[in-house]
Short mmCIF file of C-alpha atoms in Angstrom, two decimals:
data_model
loop_
_atom_site.label_atom_id
_atom_site.label_comp_id
_atom_site.label_asym_id
_atom_site.label_seq_id
_atom_site.Cartn_x
_atom_site.Cartn_y
_atom_site.Cartn_z
CA MET A 39 -14.90 -36.84 -9.14
CA PRO A 40 -11.70 -38.81 -8.48
CA ASN A 41 -10.24 -37.26 -11.64
CA ASN A 42 -11.04 -33.79 -10.36
CA GLN A 43 -9.46 -34.54 -7.04
CA THR A 44 -6.35 -35.91 -8.74
CA LYS A 45 -6.16 -32.87 -10.95
CA ALA A 46 -6.52 -30.56 -7.93
CA LEU A 47 -3.80 -32.52 -6.09
CA VAL A 48 -1.41 -32.42 -9.03
CA GLN A 49 -1.96 -28.73 -9.73
CA GLY A 50 -1.70 -27.91 -6.01
CA SER A 51 1.67 -29.70 -5.86
CA MET A 52 2.86 -27.79 -8.88
CA MET A 53 1.77 -24.44 -7.40
CA VAL A 54 3.45 -25.30 -4.08
CA ALA A 55 6.66 -26.10 -5.97
CA ILE A 56 6.58 -22.87 -7.93
CA PHE A 57 5.83 -20.85 -4.76
CA THR A 58 8.76 -22.51 -2.95
CA ILE A 59 11.12 -21.84 -5.88
CA LEU A 60 10.12 -18.16 -5.99
CA MET A 61 10.77 -17.92 -2.23
CA LEU A 62 14.15 -19.59 -2.68
CA ILE A 63 15.03 -17.05 -5.34
CA SER A 64 13.93 -14.26 -2.96
CA ALA A 65 16.16 -15.73 -0.19
CA TYR A 66 19.32 -16.60 -2.17
CA VAL A 67 19.47 -14.54 -5.36
CA PRO A 68 20.32 -10.96 -4.40
CA ILE A 69 19.90 -9.31 -7.83
CA ILE A 70 16.40 -10.56 -8.67
CA PHE A 71 14.99 -11.26 -5.21
CA ILE A 72 12.43 -8.49 -5.58
CA VAL A 73 11.03 -10.30 -8.65
CA GLY A 74 10.58 -13.43 -6.57
CA LEU A 75 8.73 -11.50 -3.89
CA LEU A 76 6.48 -9.71 -6.38
CA PHE A 77 5.38 -12.89 -8.11
CA ALA A 78 5.42 -15.28 -5.20
CA PRO A 79 1.62 -14.88 -4.68
CA LEU A 80 0.99 -15.77 -8.35
CA PRO A 81 0.84 -19.61 -8.07
CA ILE A 82 -1.32 -19.46 -4.90
CA ALA A 83 -3.60 -16.89 -6.52
CA TRP A 84 -3.97 -19.05 -9.63
CA TYR A 85 -4.86 -22.10 -7.60
CA SER A 86 -7.27 -20.14 -5.37
CA ALA A 87 -9.01 -18.75 -8.46
CA ASN A 88 -9.74 -22.28 -9.69
CA TYR A 89 -10.48 -24.21 -6.51
CA LYS A 90 -12.42 -23.75 -3.27
CA ARG A 91 -11.07 -21.76 -0.37
CA SER A 92 -10.28 -24.71 1.91
CA SER A 93 -8.02 -26.35 -0.72
CA SER A 94 -6.31 -23.02 -1.42
CA ILE A 95 -5.58 -22.47 2.30
CA LEU A 96 -4.11 -25.99 2.48
CA VAL A 97 -1.87 -25.31 -0.51
CA ALA A 98 -0.73 -22.00 1.06
CA VAL A 99 0.07 -23.72 4.38
CA VAL A 100 2.12 -26.40 2.61
CA GLY A 101 3.89 -23.76 0.61
CA CYS A 102 4.82 -21.83 3.81
CA THR A 103 6.01 -25.04 5.42
CA LEU A 104 8.25 -26.07 2.48
CA THR A 105 9.57 -22.48 2.28
CA THR A 106 10.60 -22.67 5.94
CA LEU A 107 12.28 -26.04 5.43
CA THR A 108 14.17 -24.95 2.29
CA SER A 109 14.86 -21.26 2.95
CA GLY A 110 14.98 -21.11 6.73
CA ILE A 111 12.74 -19.70 9.41
CA THR A 112 13.66 -16.16 8.43
CA MET A 113 11.59 -16.49 5.25
CA LEU A 114 8.48 -17.72 7.04
CA PRO A 115 7.05 -14.24 7.68
CA PHE A 116 7.42 -13.31 3.99
CA ALA A 117 5.92 -16.61 2.90
CA PHE A 118 2.98 -16.18 5.27
CA ILE A 119 2.21 -12.67 4.05
CA LEU A 120 2.60 -13.45 0.32
CA ALA A 121 0.68 -16.75 0.50
CA LEU A 122 -2.17 -15.03 2.30
CA ILE A 123 -2.23 -12.32 -0.34
CA GLY A 124 -2.29 -15.05 -3.03
CA VAL A 125 -5.27 -16.77 -1.39
CA VAL A 126 -7.19 -13.48 -1.09
CA ILE A 127 -6.54 -12.41 -4.72
CA GLY A 128 -7.48 -15.82 -6.07
CA ASN A 129 -10.59 -16.09 -3.89
CA ALA A 130 -11.78 -12.67 -5.12
CA ILE A 131 -11.37 -13.84 -8.72
CA TYR A 132 -13.09 -17.17 -7.88
CA LEU A 133 -16.08 -15.31 -6.44
CA LYS A 134 -16.03 -12.91 -9.42
CA LYS A 135 -15.73 -9.81 -7.23
CA SER A 136 -14.86 -6.34 -8.47
CA LYS A 137 -11.27 -5.11 -8.58
CA LEU A 138 -12.06 -2.58 -5.83
CA TYR A 139 -13.12 -5.46 -3.55
CA LEU A 140 -10.01 -7.35 -4.60
CA PHE A 141 -7.80 -4.35 -3.79
CA MET A 142 -9.44 -3.65 -0.44
CA SER A 143 -9.43 -7.28 0.70
CA SER A 144 -5.79 -7.66 -0.38
CA GLY A 145 -4.80 -4.48 1.44
CA ILE A 146 -6.61 -5.52 4.62
CA ALA A 147 -5.03 -9.00 4.39
CA PHE A 148 -1.56 -7.47 3.94
CA LEU A 149 -2.14 -5.15 6.93
CA LEU A 150 -3.39 -7.93 9.19
CA SER A 151 -0.58 -10.34 8.19
CA MET A 152 2.00 -7.56 8.83
CA THR A 153 0.42 -6.97 12.27
CA ILE A 154 0.51 -10.69 13.10
CA VAL A 155 4.20 -10.91 12.05
CA TYR A 156 5.01 -7.80 14.08
CA VAL A 157 3.34 -9.20 17.19
CA ALA A 158 5.05 -12.56 16.74
CA TYR A 159 8.46 -10.91 16.49
CA VAL A 160 7.84 -8.95 19.69
CA GLN A 161 6.37 -11.86 21.61
CA PHE A 162 8.53 -14.72 20.56
CA ALA A 163 11.82 -13.10 19.42
CA GLY A 164 11.78 -9.96 21.58
CA ILE A 165 12.41 -7.91 18.41
CA ASN A 166 10.48 -4.67 17.97
CA ILE A 167 10.98 -3.66 14.37
CA ILE A 168 9.50 -0.18 14.89
CA ASP A 169 11.72 0.62 17.80
CA MET A 170 14.77 -0.67 15.92
CA SER A 171 13.86 1.48 12.89
CA LEU A 172 13.49 4.58 14.99
CA GLU A 173 16.81 3.90 16.71
CA ILE A 174 18.50 3.55 13.30
CA LEU A 175 16.98 6.85 12.22
CA ARG A 176 18.21 8.53 15.40
CA GLU A 177 21.69 7.21 14.86
CA ASN A 178 21.69 8.40 11.24
CA TYR A 179 20.61 11.90 12.30
CA GLU A 180 23.30 12.00 15.00
CA GLN A 181 25.95 10.87 12.51
CA SER A 182 24.85 13.51 10.05
CA ASN A 183 25.07 16.11 12.79
CA GLU A 184 28.56 14.95 13.77
CA LEU A 185 29.74 15.00 10.13
CA ALA A 186 28.25 18.50 9.54
CA LYS A 187 29.87 19.72 12.78
CA ASN A 188 33.29 18.47 11.71
CA VAL A 189 33.00 20.03 8.29
CA THR A 190 31.21 23.32 8.95
CA GLY A 191 31.40 23.69 12.70
CA GLN A 192 27.58 23.75 12.98
CA VAL A 193 24.99 21.03 13.47
CA VAL A 194 22.21 20.50 10.87
CA PHE A 195 19.54 19.35 13.32
CA GLN A 196 19.15 20.46 16.95
CA PRO A 197 18.63 17.56 19.39
CA GLU A 198 15.12 18.74 20.31
CA ILE A 199 14.14 18.90 16.60
CA ILE A 200 15.43 15.35 16.08
CA GLU A 201 13.39 14.07 19.01
CA ALA A 202 10.32 15.92 17.82
CA MET A 203 10.65 14.45 14.35
CA LEU A 204 11.18 10.91 15.64
CA LYS A 205 8.19 11.33 17.98
CA THR A 206 6.01 12.46 15.09
CA ILE A 207 7.15 9.48 13.02
CA GLU A 208 6.32 7.17 15.95
CA LEU A 209 2.88 8.71 16.37
CA THR A 210 2.02 8.43 12.69
CA MET A 211 3.24 4.83 12.44
CA PRO A 212 -0.27 3.33 12.29
CA ALA A 213 -1.15 5.50 9.25
CA THR A 214 2.26 4.82 7.66
CA VAL A 215 1.88 1.05 8.05
CA THR A 216 -1.69 1.14 6.78
CA ILE A 217 -0.78 3.18 3.67
CA SER A 218 2.31 1.03 3.05
CA ALA A 219 0.22 -2.18 3.27
CA PHE A 220 -2.31 -0.95 0.72
CA PHE A 221 0.38 0.42 -1.53
CA ALA A 222 2.27 -2.96 -1.44
CA ALA A 223 -1.01 -4.77 -2.17
CA PHE A 224 -1.62 -2.45 -5.13
CA ILE A 225 1.87 -3.15 -6.57
CA ILE A 226 1.38 -6.91 -6.24
CA ILE A 227 -2.08 -6.77 -7.90
CA THR A 228 -0.72 -4.55 -10.72
CA PHE A 229 2.06 -7.07 -11.58
CA ASN A 230 0.13 -10.28 -11.03
CA LEU A 231 -3.32 -9.69 -12.55
CA PRO A 232 -1.99 -9.32 -16.13
CA VAL A 233 -0.14 -12.61 -15.79
CA LEU A 234 -3.26 -14.31 -14.36
CA LYS A 235 -5.25 -12.91 -17.33
CA ARG A 236 -2.75 -14.43 -19.77
CA LEU A 237 -3.16 -17.73 -17.92
CA GLY A 238 -6.80 -17.77 -18.91
CA LEU A 239 -8.49 -16.29 -15.84
CA ASP A 240 -11.29 -13.66 -16.00
CA VAL A 241 -9.72 -10.97 -13.86
CA PRO A 242 -11.53 -7.74 -12.92
CA LYS A 243 -10.48 -4.33 -14.20
CA PHE A 244 -10.14 -0.93 -12.53
CA ALA A 245 -11.76 2.14 -14.02
CA PRO A 246 -9.23 4.60 -15.44
CA PHE A 247 -7.41 6.57 -12.73
CA GLN A 248 -8.69 9.84 -14.20
CA ASN A 249 -12.25 8.80 -13.34
CA MET A 250 -11.47 8.12 -9.63
CA ARG A 251 -13.98 9.86 -7.40
CA LEU A 252 -13.72 9.61 -3.67
CA PRO A 253 -16.92 9.81 -1.60
CA ARG A 254 -17.87 13.36 -0.57
CA SER A 255 -17.91 12.25 3.04
CA ILE A 256 -14.09 12.55 2.93
CA LEU A 257 -14.62 16.33 3.05
CA TRP A 258 -16.69 16.03 6.26
CA TYR A 259 -14.00 13.92 7.88
CA TYR A 260 -11.40 16.46 6.80
CA MET A 261 -13.50 19.34 8.25
CA ILE A 262 -13.90 17.47 11.55
CA VAL A 263 -10.18 16.92 11.79
CA LEU A 264 -9.50 20.59 11.05
CA CYS A 265 -11.99 21.73 13.69
CA ILE A 266 -10.44 19.46 16.27
CA ASN A 267 -6.98 20.83 15.45
CA LEU A 268 -8.17 24.47 15.40
CA PHE A 269 -10.50 24.59 18.41
CA MET A 270 -9.62 21.66 20.66
CA ARG A 271 -5.86 21.63 20.05
CA PRO A 272 -5.18 18.19 21.57
CA GLU A 273 -2.08 17.77 23.67
CA PHE A 274 0.90 16.42 21.75
CA GLY A 275 1.19 12.67 22.20
CA SER A 276 -2.31 12.24 23.71
CA THR A 277 -4.73 9.62 22.40
CA LEU A 278 -6.81 12.25 20.58
CA ASP A 279 -3.67 13.72 19.04
CA VAL A 280 -2.57 10.33 17.76
CA ILE A 281 -6.01 9.60 16.25
CA VAL A 282 -6.23 13.01 14.60
CA LEU A 283 -2.66 12.86 13.31
CA ASN A 284 -3.12 9.47 11.70
CA VAL A 285 -6.52 10.24 10.23
CA SER A 286 -5.11 13.52 8.84
CA TYR A 287 -2.23 11.62 7.26
CA VAL A 288 -4.59 9.16 5.52
CA LEU A 289 -6.91 12.03 4.39
CA TRP A 290 -3.98 13.99 2.92
CA ILE A 291 -2.87 11.00 0.85
CA LEU A 292 -6.45 10.43 -0.41
CA LEU A 293 -6.97 14.11 -1.29
CA ILE A 294 -3.60 14.23 -3.11
CA LEU A 295 -4.66 11.25 -5.17
CA GLN A 296 -7.92 12.97 -5.87
CA GLY A 297 -6.11 16.08 -6.99
CA ILE A 298 -3.78 14.12 -9.29
CA SER A 299 -6.79 12.24 -10.70
CA PHE A 300 -8.36 15.55 -11.63
CA LEU A 301 -5.18 16.67 -13.37
CA HIS A 302 -5.22 13.45 -15.42
CA TYR A 303 -8.93 14.06 -16.22
CA PHE A 304 -8.20 17.67 -17.33
CA ILE A 305 -5.22 16.66 -19.48
CA SER A 306 -7.27 13.87 -21.12
CA LYS A 307 -10.18 16.17 -21.90
CA LYS A 308 -7.76 18.68 -23.44
CA GLU A 309 -6.30 15.84 -25.51
CA MET A 310 -2.80 16.57 -24.39
CA PRO A 311 -0.05 13.81 -24.85
CA ASN A 312 0.11 11.08 -22.15
CA GLY A 313 3.60 12.29 -21.27
CA VAL A 314 2.07 15.39 -19.86
CA LYS A 315 0.24 13.27 -17.27
CA TRP A 316 3.55 11.83 -16.04
CA ILE A 317 5.09 15.28 -15.85
CA ALA A 318 2.04 16.59 -13.92
CA THR A 319 2.20 13.64 -11.51
CA LEU A 320 5.88 14.20 -10.78
CA LEU A 321 5.27 17.94 -10.25
CA ALA A 322 2.33 17.13 -7.98
CA LEU A 323 4.52 15.44 -5.38
CA PRO A 324 6.46 18.57 -4.28
CA LEU A 325 3.22 20.56 -4.57
CA SER A 326 1.27 18.35 -2.20
CA SER A 327 -0.49 21.27 -0.49
CA PHE A 328 -1.86 22.49 -3.76
CA MET A 329 -2.91 18.97 -4.66
CA ILE A 330 -4.82 18.68 -1.39
CA LEU A 331 -6.60 21.94 -2.14
CA LEU A 332 -7.33 20.81 -5.71
CA GLY A 333 -8.74 17.50 -4.40
CA ILE A 334 -10.99 19.39 -1.96
CA VAL A 335 -12.26 21.75 -4.64
CA ASP A 336 -12.81 18.82 -7.10
CA LEU A 337 -14.88 16.88 -4.53
CA GLY A 338 -16.80 19.89 -3.20
CA PHE A 339 -17.53 21.77 -6.42
CA ASP A 340 -17.35 19.05 -9.12
CA LEU A 341 -14.74 20.74 -11.28
CA ARG A 342 -14.98 17.94 -13.83
CA SER A 343 -18.49 19.06 -14.91
CA LEU A 344 -17.04 22.49 -15.53
CA VAL A 345 -14.11 21.08 -17.57
CA LYS A 346 -16.51 18.79 -19.52
CA GLY A 347 -18.86 21.70 -20.33
CA LYS A 348 -16.03 23.94 -21.54
CA THR A 349 -14.55 21.09 -23.62
CA LYS A 350 -17.89 20.64 -25.38
CA GLU A 351 -18.03 24.34 -26.18
#
């Protein structure tokens, strides 16, 4: 038992040191700072995958403390978010959960930690990151208008259009932050799990993207949102409008992913080169409306069965 405790202490100290070094790289090395941020959760995740949760949390807290002392208070929010992600990833591996559980728990942890950091900035520093971002956007639009007016004599954006765009961005901020949190969690998982596997851990695997199938209940949610927009027509900026707008945003993203997944499935069944999948994915981005429709049809009418049947013939 004492040997196990000593081993846990030594390895915990090593992981704290590696985490602190990666955060130092993120703070002081401009060219490769993104690498430091991507892999900062790795040592915490490795430790959490091998030891119980209470020890992992202690290592994460010590790592955040040392990061603050060595890199400054400005790095504390990043250290807090990345250390928490590391604990969640490692704990999911320790409990032998599926990769879907790992992804969802990491996304939720990222979202909650971002929310805590945002509230802390507002309450203790008086800094509202969202308002500052919107103000920067407004200034950029105004500068673009001024430049266009000097060159062509006409403005690109009318003031009322700018305000409407900024208001829409502000109203969809909850959905934007949520999607960004899960996307960031997915990127971190994608880069760190292969390394954890090479370090000897039994990490879970995702099913191929082409086999992704969202629950059919997504279609009912989409129909409800459409009915509210068509028949109730909520007032712009009202609570109902904000809810419907953000839910619509999330549903659009999910249906686009479903549509792209079907394209990958179709290309795979037709035994086309993998490069075609990349081309189809790139083309899908500007054709988002078509992808949403394709995702709806795939969920509602099971296009894959039709493709599978024709392929057999």
